[in-house]
Amino acid sequence: MTTDLGVEPTPLALLLLGRQSDPASERGTACPGELPPASDPDLVDRARAAKDALGERLFILGHHYQRDEVIQFADVTGDSFKLARDAAARPGAEYVVFCGVHFMAESADILTGAHQQVVLPDLAAGCSMADMASAEQVAEAWDVLTDAGLAGDTVPVSYMNSSAAIKGFTGRNGGTICTSSNAEVALRWALGKGQRVLFLPDQHLGRNTAVGRLGLSLDDCVVYDPRKPAGGLSVEQLRDATMVLWKGHCSVHGRFSLECVHDVRRRLPDVQVLVHPECRHEVVGAADLVGSTEFIIKTIEAAPAGSTWAIGTELNLVSRLAKAHPDKTIVFLDKTVCFCSTMNRIDLPHLVWALESLVDGRVVNRIEVDPRTAADARKALDQMLALPAR
Ligand code: 13P
Ligand code: SF4
């Protein structure tokens, strides 16, 4: 491929453009094909026409962090729990187009029927947090627990933000998946079953839920660092821990600091601070309310006119909430712009390209989890869906 200037793009440039793969990561393989230019004024009409042409054969799911230009075409919007639950809601749809990130599309493939094909409009839409736990690293951690004689009473609980391989590991070892909206029930279930939890890959969600919701202490939690031998932990530390937290985090939510909370409280004295549980523990501790993206939306919907909110989650969602609720003051918790760059990769050109390809009978960017991994992962996902409602 050459650019208009006749130069060969570098592999990094291609990856950033969504046209190259990073085989070592959760992002999957390359995004083939030519995209319509973002400047095409007919993109909205083209997306609508393709959607109409596909009719009932198409089901579009959109995560709350998606751009406005994309979310307007979603049949269902939601947080990752709602989208996992709704993925199988249209068994009649041949194509499930997932406007979200790679691990969400993998889960949709696992949860939908064999006759349905899941499409991710840009395969470079991964998740840096999910990339922080590879299948090999997790297998090694399990070996460490096994060698210490602790695997038998350790229950893996994996955040939805993980690859299908990690979900498969979780299902094989009697664990469950959780999302930010059901982490508390998932942990209560797991601790009713075993002595300790191996929580993958978001240390913050694990710690915030264990300490903030279950009343455990910070001393009950240890952090397993996959880059250190035996996770950097002694057998005693592992044995005494209730929560073995994987050293992973979200780079978007990790940006919110205690200083952001203090600063917004100084600027807006009546403000209520509402954050996602992927934020750091001290940020969650200083906030007024914490919850998943769906919880954040419902809280703002229920809030009285005239109330003031600082929200610590991805910017597309916060901007959309501010636009939808002009009777409330809604500000972003950080002063700097903070989109999830991989969620943002799904833009209108990619959506149009994916939909028009389907109209032409070409399934592009199909996400297909191998049957063995899918069967194991399905056990862990089904376990999550069977947990009691919050
Ligand atoms: P939700 O579980 O709230 O959908 O969040 C998913 C996510 O990726 C947050 O960064
Ligand atoms: Fe992953 Fe963070 Fe983006 Fe969510 S916001 S998809 S956890 S990188």
CSV table of C-alpha atoms and ligand atoms in Angstrom, one decimal:
chain,number,residue,atom,x,y,z
A,1,MET,CA,0.0,0.0,0.0
A,2,THR,CA,1.3,3.5,-0.8
A,3,THR,CA,-0.2,6.8,0.4
A,4,ASP,CA,-1.3,9.7,-1.8
A,5,LEU,CA,2.3,11.1,-1.3
A,6,GLY,CA,3.7,7.9,-2.8
A,7,VAL,CA,5.4,6.8,0.4
A,8,GLU,CA,5.1,3.4,2.1
A,9,PRO,CA,3.5,3.7,5.5
A,10,THR,CA,5.4,2.2,8.4
A,11,PRO,CA,3.9,-0.8,10.3
A,12,LEU,CA,3.1,1.4,13.3
A,13,ALA,CA,1.3,3.9,11.0
A,14,LEU,CA,-0.7,1.1,9.5
A,15,LEU,CA,-1.6,-0.2,12.9
A,16,LEU,CA,-2.8,3.2,14.0
A,17,LEU,CA,-4.8,3.4,10.8
A,18,GLY,CA,-6.4,0.1,11.6
A,19,ARG,CA,-4.9,-1.6,8.6
A,20,GLN,CA,-2.2,-3.7,10.2
A,21,SER,CA,-2.2,-6.4,12.9
A,22,ASP,CA,-0.4,-6.8,16.2
A,23,PRO,CA,-0.4,-10.6,16.5
A,24,ALA,CA,1.0,-10.5,20.0
A,25,SER,CA,-2.0,-8.6,21.3
A,26,GLU,CA,-5.8,-9.0,21.8
A,27,ARG,CA,-6.3,-6.8,18.8
A,28,GLY,CA,-6.4,-9.7,16.4
A,29,THR,CA,-5.5,-9.5,12.7
A,30,ALA,CA,-5.3,-6.9,10.0
A,31,CYS,CA,-8.2,-4.9,8.7
A,32,PRO,CA,-8.3,-5.5,5.0
A,33,GLY,CA,-9.9,-3.4,2.3
A,34,GLU,CA,-10.3,0.2,1.4
A,35,LEU,CA,-12.2,2.5,3.6
A,36,PRO,CA,-14.4,5.4,2.4
A,37,PRO,CA,-12.7,8.7,3.2
A,38,ALA,CA,-13.9,10.3,6.5
A,39,SER,CA,-14.6,13.5,4.4
A,40,ASP,CA,-17.3,11.7,2.3
A,41,PRO,CA,-20.4,13.8,3.0
A,42,ASP,CA,-22.7,10.9,2.2
A,43,LEU,CA,-21.4,8.6,5.0
A,44,VAL,CA,-24.5,8.8,7.1
A,45,ASP,CA,-26.8,8.2,4.2
A,46,ARG,CA,-24.6,5.3,3.0
A,47,ALA,CA,-24.7,3.7,6.5
A,48,ARG,CA,-28.5,4.1,6.7
A,49,ALA,CA,-29.0,2.7,3.2
A,50,ALA,CA,-26.8,-0.3,3.9
A,51,LYS,CA,-28.6,-0.9,7.2
A,52,ASP,CA,-31.9,-0.7,5.5
A,53,ALA,CA,-30.8,-3.1,2.8
A,54,LEU,CA,-29.7,-5.7,5.3
A,55,GLY,CA,-32.9,-5.3,7.4
A,56,GLU,CA,-33.6,-8.1,9.9
A,57,ARG,CA,-30.4,-9.9,8.7
A,58,LEU,CA,-28.4,-7.3,10.7
A,59,PHE,CA,-28.1,-6.6,14.4
A,60,ILE,CA,-25.9,-3.7,15.5
A,61,LEU,CA,-24.6,-3.6,19.1
A,62,GLY,CA,-23.0,-0.4,20.4
A,63,HIS,CA,-21.0,0.1,23.6
A,64,HIS,CA,-21.6,3.4,25.5
A,65,TYR,CA,-18.0,4.6,24.7
A,66,GLN,CA,-18.6,4.6,21.0
A,67,ARG,CA,-18.6,7.8,19.0
A,68,ASP,CA,-22.0,9.6,18.4
A,69,GLU,CA,-21.6,9.1,14.6
A,70,VAL,CA,-21.6,5.3,15.2
A,71,ILE,CA,-23.9,4.9,18.2
A,72,GLN,CA,-26.8,6.4,16.2
A,73,PHE,CA,-26.9,3.2,14.1
A,74,ALA,CA,-26.9,0.8,17.1
A,75,ASP,CA,-30.0,-1.3,17.6
A,76,VAL,CA,-29.0,-1.9,21.2
A,77,THR,CA,-26.6,0.2,23.3
A,78,GLY,CA,-25.3,-0.8,26.7
A,79,ASP,CA,-22.4,-1.5,29.0
A,80,SER,CA,-20.5,-4.7,28.6
A,81,PHE,CA,-22.8,-6.7,30.7
A,82,LYS,CA,-26.0,-5.6,28.9
A,83,LEU,CA,-24.3,-6.2,25.5
A,84,ALA,CA,-23.3,-9.7,26.6
A,85,ARG,CA,-26.8,-10.4,27.7
A,86,ASP,CA,-28.4,-8.9,24.6
A,87,ALA,CA,-25.9,-10.4,22.0
A,88,ALA,CA,-28.1,-13.5,21.6
A,89,ALA,CA,-31.3,-11.4,21.6
A,90,ARG,CA,-31.8,-11.6,17.8
A,91,PRO,CA,-31.2,-15.2,16.8
A,92,GLY,CA,-32.7,-14.4,13.4
A,93,ALA,CA,-30.0,-11.9,12.5
A,94,GLU,CA,-27.3,-13.4,10.3
A,95,TYR,CA,-24.8,-10.6,11.0
A,96,VAL,CA,-24.0,-9.1,14.4
A,97,VAL,CA,-22.0,-6.0,13.9
A,98,PHE,CA,-20.2,-5.1,17.2
A,99,CYS,CA,-19.4,-1.4,17.7
A,100,GLY,CA,-17.1,-1.8,20.7
A,101,VAL,CA,-13.8,-3.5,21.2
A,102,HIS,CA,-12.3,-6.9,20.3
A,103,PHE,CA,-13.0,-8.8,23.6
A,104,MET,CA,-16.6,-7.7,23.4
A,105,ALA,CA,-17.0,-9.0,19.9
A,106,GLU,CA,-15.3,-12.3,20.9
A,107,SER,CA,-17.8,-12.7,23.7
A,108,ALA,CA,-20.7,-11.9,21.3
A,109,ASP,CA,-19.4,-14.7,19.0
A,110,ILE,CA,-19.3,-17.1,21.9
A,111,LEU,CA,-22.8,-16.2,23.0
A,112,THR,CA,-24.5,-16.2,19.6
A,113,GLY,CA,-25.6,-19.1,17.5
A,114,ALA,CA,-23.3,-20.9,15.1
A,115,HIS,CA,-25.3,-19.6,12.1
A,116,GLN,CA,-24.5,-16.0,13.2
A,117,GLN,CA,-21.4,-14.1,12.2
A,118,VAL,CA,-19.9,-11.4,14.3
A,119,VAL,CA,-18.2,-8.5,12.7
A,120,LEU,CA,-15.9,-5.9,14.3
A,121,PRO,CA,-15.7,-2.9,11.9
A,122,ASP,CA,-12.0,-2.3,12.8
A,123,LEU,CA,-9.9,-5.1,14.0
A,124,ALA,CA,-7.4,-2.7,15.6
A,125,ALA,CA,-10.1,-1.8,18.2
A,126,GLY,CA,-8.6,-3.8,21.0
A,127,CYS,CA,-8.2,-3.0,24.7
A,128,SER,CA,-4.9,-2.2,26.3
A,129,MET,CA,-6.1,-3.6,29.6
A,130,ALA,CA,-7.1,-6.9,28.0
A,131,ASP,CA,-3.6,-7.0,26.4
A,132,MET,CA,-2.0,-6.9,29.9
A,133,ALA,CA,-2.9,-10.6,30.5
A,134,SER,CA,-1.8,-13.1,28.0
A,135,ALA,CA,-2.9,-16.7,28.0
A,136,GLU,CA,0.8,-17.8,28.6
A,137,GLN,CA,1.2,-15.5,31.6
A,138,VAL,CA,-2.0,-16.6,33.2
A,139,ALA,CA,-1.1,-20.3,32.7
A,140,GLU,CA,2.2,-19.5,34.4
A,141,ALA,CA,0.4,-17.8,37.3
A,142,TRP,CA,-1.8,-20.8,37.7
A,143,ASP,CA,1.2,-23.0,37.8
A,144,VAL,CA,2.7,-20.9,40.6
A,145,LEU,CA,-0.6,-21.3,42.6
A,146,THR,CA,-0.6,-25.0,41.8
A,147,ASP,CA,3.0,-25.5,42.9
A,148,ALA,CA,2.2,-23.6,46.1
A,149,GLY,CA,-0.7,-26.1,46.7
A,150,LEU,CA,-3.2,-23.2,46.5
A,151,ALA,CA,-4.9,-23.6,43.1
A,152,GLY,CA,-7.5,-26.1,44.6
A,153,ASP,CA,-9.0,-23.4,46.7
A,154,THR,CA,-8.5,-20.4,44.4
A,155,VAL,CA,-11.3,-19.3,42.1
A,156,PRO,CA,-10.5,-17.3,38.9
A,157,VAL,CA,-12.7,-14.3,38.3
A,158,SER,CA,-12.0,-12.6,35.0
A,159,TYR,CA,-13.2,-9.2,34.0
A,160,MET,CA,-15.1,-9.2,30.7
A,161,ASN,CA,-12.1,-7.1,29.4
A,162,SER,CA,-10.0,-10.1,28.7
A,163,SER,CA,-9.3,-12.3,25.7
A,164,ALA,CA,-11.4,-15.4,24.8
A,165,ALA,CA,-8.3,-17.4,25.8
A,166,ILE,CA,-8.4,-16.0,29.4
A,167,LYS,CA,-12.2,-16.6,29.5
A,168,GLY,CA,-11.5,-20.2,28.5
A,169,PHE,CA,-8.9,-20.5,31.2
A,170,THR,CA,-11.5,-19.2,33.7
A,171,GLY,CA,-14.2,-21.6,32.5
A,172,ARG,CA,-11.8,-24.6,32.6
A,173,ASN,CA,-10.9,-23.8,36.2
A,174,GLY,CA,-14.4,-23.3,37.6
A,175,GLY,CA,-14.4,-19.6,37.6
A,176,THR,CA,-16.7,-16.8,36.4
A,177,ILE,CA,-16.5,-13.7,34.2
A,178,CYS,CA,-17.7,-10.5,35.7
A,179,THR,CA,-18.2,-7.0,34.4
A,180,SER,CA,-18.1,-3.7,36.3
A,181,SER,CA,-21.8,-4.0,37.0
A,182,ASN,CA,-21.7,-7.4,38.7
A,183,ALA,CA,-18.2,-7.7,40.1
A,184,GLU,CA,-19.6,-7.7,43.7
A,185,VAL,CA,-21.9,-10.6,43.2
A,186,ALA,CA,-19.2,-12.4,41.2
A,187,LEU,CA,-16.7,-12.0,44.1
A,188,ARG,CA,-19.3,-13.1,46.7
A,189,TRP,CA,-20.0,-16.2,44.6
A,190,ALA,CA,-16.3,-17.0,44.2
A,191,LEU,CA,-15.5,-16.5,47.8
A,192,GLY,CA,-18.4,-18.8,48.8
A,193,LYS,CA,-16.7,-21.4,46.7
A,194,GLY,CA,-13.0,-21.0,47.5
A,195,GLN,CA,-10.6,-19.3,49.9
A,196,ARG,CA,-9.2,-16.8,47.5
A,197,VAL,CA,-9.8,-15.2,44.1
A,198,LEU,CA,-7.4,-14.8,41.3
A,199,PHE,CA,-8.8,-11.6,39.7
A,200,LEU,CA,-7.8,-10.8,36.1
A,201,PRO,CA,-6.8,-8.4,34.6
A,202,ASP,CA,-7.9,-5.2,36.3
A,203,GLN,CA,-6.4,-4.7,39.7
A,204,HIS,CA,-8.5,-1.6,40.3
A,205,LEU,CA,-11.9,-3.2,39.7
A,206,GLY,CA,-10.8,-6.1,41.9
A,207,ARG,CA,-9.5,-4.0,44.7
A,208,ASN,CA,-12.4,-1.4,44.6
A,209,THR,CA,-14.9,-4.2,44.7
A,210,ALA,CA,-13.2,-6.3,47.4
A,211,VAL,CA,-12.5,-3.3,49.7
A,212,GLY,CA,-15.4,-1.0,48.8
A,213,ARG,CA,-18.2,-3.5,48.5
A,214,LEU,CA,-17.2,-6.7,50.4
A,215,GLY,CA,-15.5,-4.9,53.3
A,216,LEU,CA,-12.1,-6.7,52.8
A,217,SER,CA,-9.0,-4.7,53.8
A,218,LEU,CA,-6.2,-3.6,51.5
A,219,ASP,CA,-4.0,-6.2,53.4
A,220,ASP,CA,-6.3,-8.9,52.1
A,221,CYS,CA,-5.2,-8.0,48.5
A,222,VAL,CA,-1.8,-8.8,46.9
A,223,VAL,CA,-0.8,-7.8,43.4
A,224,TYR,CA,0.6,-10.4,41.0
A,225,ASP,CA,3.0,-8.9,38.6
A,226,PRO,CA,3.3,-11.2,35.5
A,227,ARG,CA,6.7,-9.7,34.7
A,228,LYS,CA,8.3,-10.9,37.9
A,229,PRO,CA,9.2,-14.5,38.8
A,230,ALA,CA,6.3,-16.1,40.7
A,231,GLY,CA,4.5,-12.8,40.3
A,232,GLY,CA,6.8,-11.1,42.7
A,233,LEU,CA,5.0,-12.9,45.6
A,234,SER,CA,6.1,-15.4,48.2
A,235,VAL,CA,4.1,-18.6,48.9
A,236,GLU,CA,3.1,-17.1,52.3
A,237,GLN,CA,1.8,-13.9,50.6
A,238,LEU,CA,-0.3,-15.9,48.2
A,239,ARG,CA,-1.6,-18.2,50.8
A,240,ASP,CA,-2.6,-15.4,53.2
A,241,ALA,CA,-4.3,-13.3,50.4
A,242,THR,CA,-8.1,-13.3,49.8
A,243,MET,CA,-7.6,-11.4,46.5
A,244,VAL,CA,-4.7,-12.0,44.2
A,245,LEU,CA,-5.0,-9.1,41.8
A,246,TRP,CA,-3.4,-9.2,38.4
A,247,LYS,CA,-1.2,-6.2,37.7
A,248,GLY,CA,-3.4,-4.7,34.9
A,249,HIS,CA,-5.2,-1.4,34.6
A,250,CYS,CA,-7.1,0.8,32.2
A,251,SER,CA,-4.9,3.6,30.8
A,252,VAL,CA,-8.0,5.7,30.2
A,253,HIS,CA,-9.5,5.5,33.7
A,254,GLY,CA,-6.0,5.4,35.3
A,255,ARG,CA,-5.6,9.1,34.3
A,256,PHE,CA,-8.1,10.3,36.9
A,257,SER,CA,-6.2,11.3,40.0
A,258,LEU,CA,-7.1,12.4,43.5
A,259,GLU,CA,-6.0,15.8,42.5
A,260,CYS,CA,-8.7,15.8,39.8
A,261,VAL,CA,-11.3,15.1,42.5
A,262,HIS,CA,-10.0,17.9,44.8
A,263,ASP,CA,-9.7,20.3,42.0
A,264,VAL,CA,-13.3,19.8,40.8
A,265,ARG,CA,-14.6,20.1,44.3
A,266,ARG,CA,-12.8,23.4,44.7
A,267,ARG,CA,-14.2,24.7,41.4
A,268,LEU,CA,-17.8,23.4,41.8
A,269,PRO,CA,-18.6,23.2,45.5
A,270,ASP,CA,-21.9,21.4,45.0
A,271,VAL,CA,-20.5,18.8,42.6
A,272,GLN,CA,-21.1,15.1,43.0
A,273,VAL,CA,-18.3,13.0,41.7
A,274,LEU,CA,-19.4,9.9,39.8
A,275,VAL,CA,-16.7,7.5,38.6
A,276,HIS,CA,-16.2,4.1,37.0
A,277,PRO,CA,-14.7,1.3,39.2
A,278,GLU,CA,-11.7,1.0,36.8
A,279,CYS,CA,-10.4,4.2,38.4
A,280,ARG,CA,-7.7,4.0,41.1
A,281,HIS,CA,-8.7,3.1,44.6
A,282,GLU,CA,-8.0,6.6,46.1
A,283,VAL,CA,-10.1,8.2,43.3
A,284,VAL,CA,-13.0,5.8,44.0
A,285,GLY,CA,-12.6,6.4,47.7
A,286,ALA,CA,-12.9,10.2,47.2
A,287,ALA,CA,-15.9,9.9,44.8
A,288,ASP,CA,-19.5,10.2,45.8
A,289,LEU,CA,-20.7,7.3,43.6
A,290,VAL,CA,-19.1,4.5,41.7
A,291,GLY,CA,-20.5,2.2,39.0
A,292,SER,CA,-20.5,0.8,35.5
A,293,THR,CA,-21.3,2.9,32.4
A,294,GLU,CA,-25.0,1.8,32.6
A,295,PHE,CA,-25.1,2.9,36.3
A,296,ILE,CA,-23.5,6.2,35.4
A,297,ILE,CA,-26.2,6.8,32.7
A,298,LYS,CA,-29.1,5.8,35.0
A,299,THR,CA,-27.7,8.0,37.9
A,300,ILE,CA,-27.6,11.1,35.6
A,301,GLU,CA,-31.1,10.3,34.2
A,302,ALA,CA,-32.5,10.2,37.7
A,303,ALA,CA,-30.7,13.2,39.0
A,304,PRO,CA,-32.7,16.4,39.7
A,305,ALA,CA,-32.5,19.4,37.3
A,306,GLY,CA,-29.9,21.8,38.5
A,307,SER,CA,-27.6,19.2,40.0
A,308,THR,CA,-23.9,19.3,39.2
A,309,TRP,CA,-21.8,16.2,38.3
A,310,ALA,CA,-18.2,15.5,37.5
A,311,ILE,CA,-17.9,12.2,35.8
A,312,GLY,CA,-14.8,10.0,35.6
A,313,THR,CA,-15.2,7.7,32.6
A,314,GLU,CA,-14.6,7.8,28.9
A,315,LEU,CA,-15.2,11.2,27.2
A,316,ASN,CA,-17.6,10.1,24.4
A,317,LEU,CA,-20.1,9.0,27.0
A,318,VAL,CA,-19.6,12.0,29.3
A,319,SER,CA,-20.1,14.4,26.3
A,320,ARG,CA,-23.2,12.6,25.2
A,321,LEU,CA,-24.6,12.8,28.8
A,322,ALA,CA,-23.8,16.5,28.9
A,323,LYS,CA,-25.6,17.1,25.6
A,324,ALA,CA,-28.6,14.9,26.6
A,325,HIS,CA,-29.1,16.7,30.0
A,326,PRO,CA,-28.8,20.4,29.4
A,327,ASP,CA,-30.7,21.0,32.7
A,328,LYS,CA,-27.8,19.6,34.7
A,329,THR,CA,-24.2,20.7,34.9
A,330,ILE,CA,-22.1,17.8,33.7
A,331,VAL,CA,-18.3,18.1,33.5
A,332,PHE,CA,-15.5,15.7,32.8
A,333,LEU,CA,-13.5,14.8,35.9
A,334,ASP,CA,-10.1,15.3,34.2
A,335,LYS,CA,-9.1,18.7,32.6
A,336,THR,CA,-7.5,17.0,29.7
A,337,VAL,CA,-9.2,15.1,26.8
A,338,CYS,CA,-9.4,11.4,27.6
A,339,PHE,CA,-11.1,9.2,24.9
A,340,CYS,CA,-10.5,5.5,24.7
A,341,SER,CA,-8.4,5.5,21.5
A,342,THR,CA,-9.3,1.9,20.6
A,343,MET,CA,-13.1,2.4,21.1
A,344,ASN,CA,-12.7,5.5,18.9
A,345,ARG,CA,-11.3,3.4,16.1
A,346,ILE,CA,-14.8,2.3,15.2
A,347,ASP,CA,-15.7,5.4,13.2
A,348,LEU,CA,-18.3,6.0,10.4
A,349,PRO,CA,-15.9,5.0,7.5
A,350,HIS,CA,-15.2,1.6,9.1
A,351,LEU,CA,-18.9,1.1,9.9
A,352,VAL,CA,-19.9,2.0,6.3
A,353,TRP,CA,-17.2,-0.2,4.9
A,354,ALA,CA,-18.3,-3.2,7.1
A,355,LEU,CA,-22.0,-2.7,6.3
A,356,GLU,CA,-21.6,-2.2,2.5
A,357,SER,CA,-19.3,-5.2,2.4
A,358,LEU,CA,-22.1,-7.3,4.0
A,359,VAL,CA,-24.6,-5.9,1.5
A,360,ASP,CA,-22.2,-7.1,-1.3
A,361,GLY,CA,-22.1,-10.5,0.3
A,362,ARG,CA,-18.6,-10.2,1.8
A,363,VAL,CA,-18.2,-10.8,5.5
A,364,VAL,CA,-15.2,-8.6,6.6
A,365,ASN,CA,-13.5,-8.6,9.9
A,366,ARG,CA,-15.3,-11.6,11.2
A,367,ILE,CA,-14.5,-12.4,14.8
A,368,GLU,CA,-14.5,-16.2,15.3
A,369,VAL,CA,-13.3,-17.9,18.5
A,370,ASP,CA,-12.0,-21.4,18.0
A,371,PRO,CA,-14.6,-24.0,19.2
A,372,ARG,CA,-12.5,-25.4,22.1
A,373,THR,CA,-11.7,-22.0,23.6
A,374,ALA,CA,-15.3,-20.9,23.0
A,375,ALA,CA,-16.7,-24.0,24.8
A,376,ASP,CA,-14.6,-23.3,27.9
A,377,ALA,CA,-15.2,-19.5,27.8
A,378,ARG,CA,-18.9,-20.1,27.4
A,379,LYS,CA,-18.9,-21.9,30.8
A,380,ALA,CA,-17.5,-18.9,32.5
A,381,LEU,CA,-19.8,-16.5,30.6
A,382,ASP,CA,-22.8,-18.6,31.4
A,383,GLN,CA,-21.8,-18.7,35.0
A,384,MET,CA,-21.7,-14.9,35.0
A,385,LEU,CA,-25.2,-14.7,33.4
A,386,ALA,CA,-26.5,-17.2,36.0
A,387,LEU,CA,-25.3,-15.0,39.0
A,388,PRO,CA,-28.1,-13.4,41.0
A,389,ALA,CA,-29.1,-10.0,39.8
A,390,ARG,CA,-27.7,-7.2,41.8
B,1,13P,P1,-18.5,-1.3,31.3
B,1,13P,O1,-18.4,-2.6,32.0
B,1,13P,O2,-19.0,-0.2,32.2
B,1,13P,O3,-19.3,-1.4,30.0
B,1,13P,O4,-17.1,-0.8,31.0
B,1,13P,C1,-16.3,-1.5,30.0
B,1,13P,C2,-15.1,-0.8,29.8
B,1,13P,O5,-14.3,-1.2,28.9
B,1,13P,C3,-14.7,0.2,30.7
B,1,13P,O6,-13.5,0.7,30.4
B,2,SF4,FE1,-10.1,-1.0,27.6
B,2,SF4,FE2,-9.9,1.1,29.1
B,2,SF4,FE3,-10.8,1.4,26.6
B,2,SF4,FE4,-12.3,0.2,28.5
B,2,SF4,S1,-11.7,2.3,28.4
B,2,SF4,S2,-11.9,-0.6,26.4
B,2,SF4,S3,-10.7,-0.9,29.7
B,2,SF4,S4,-8.7,0.7,27.3
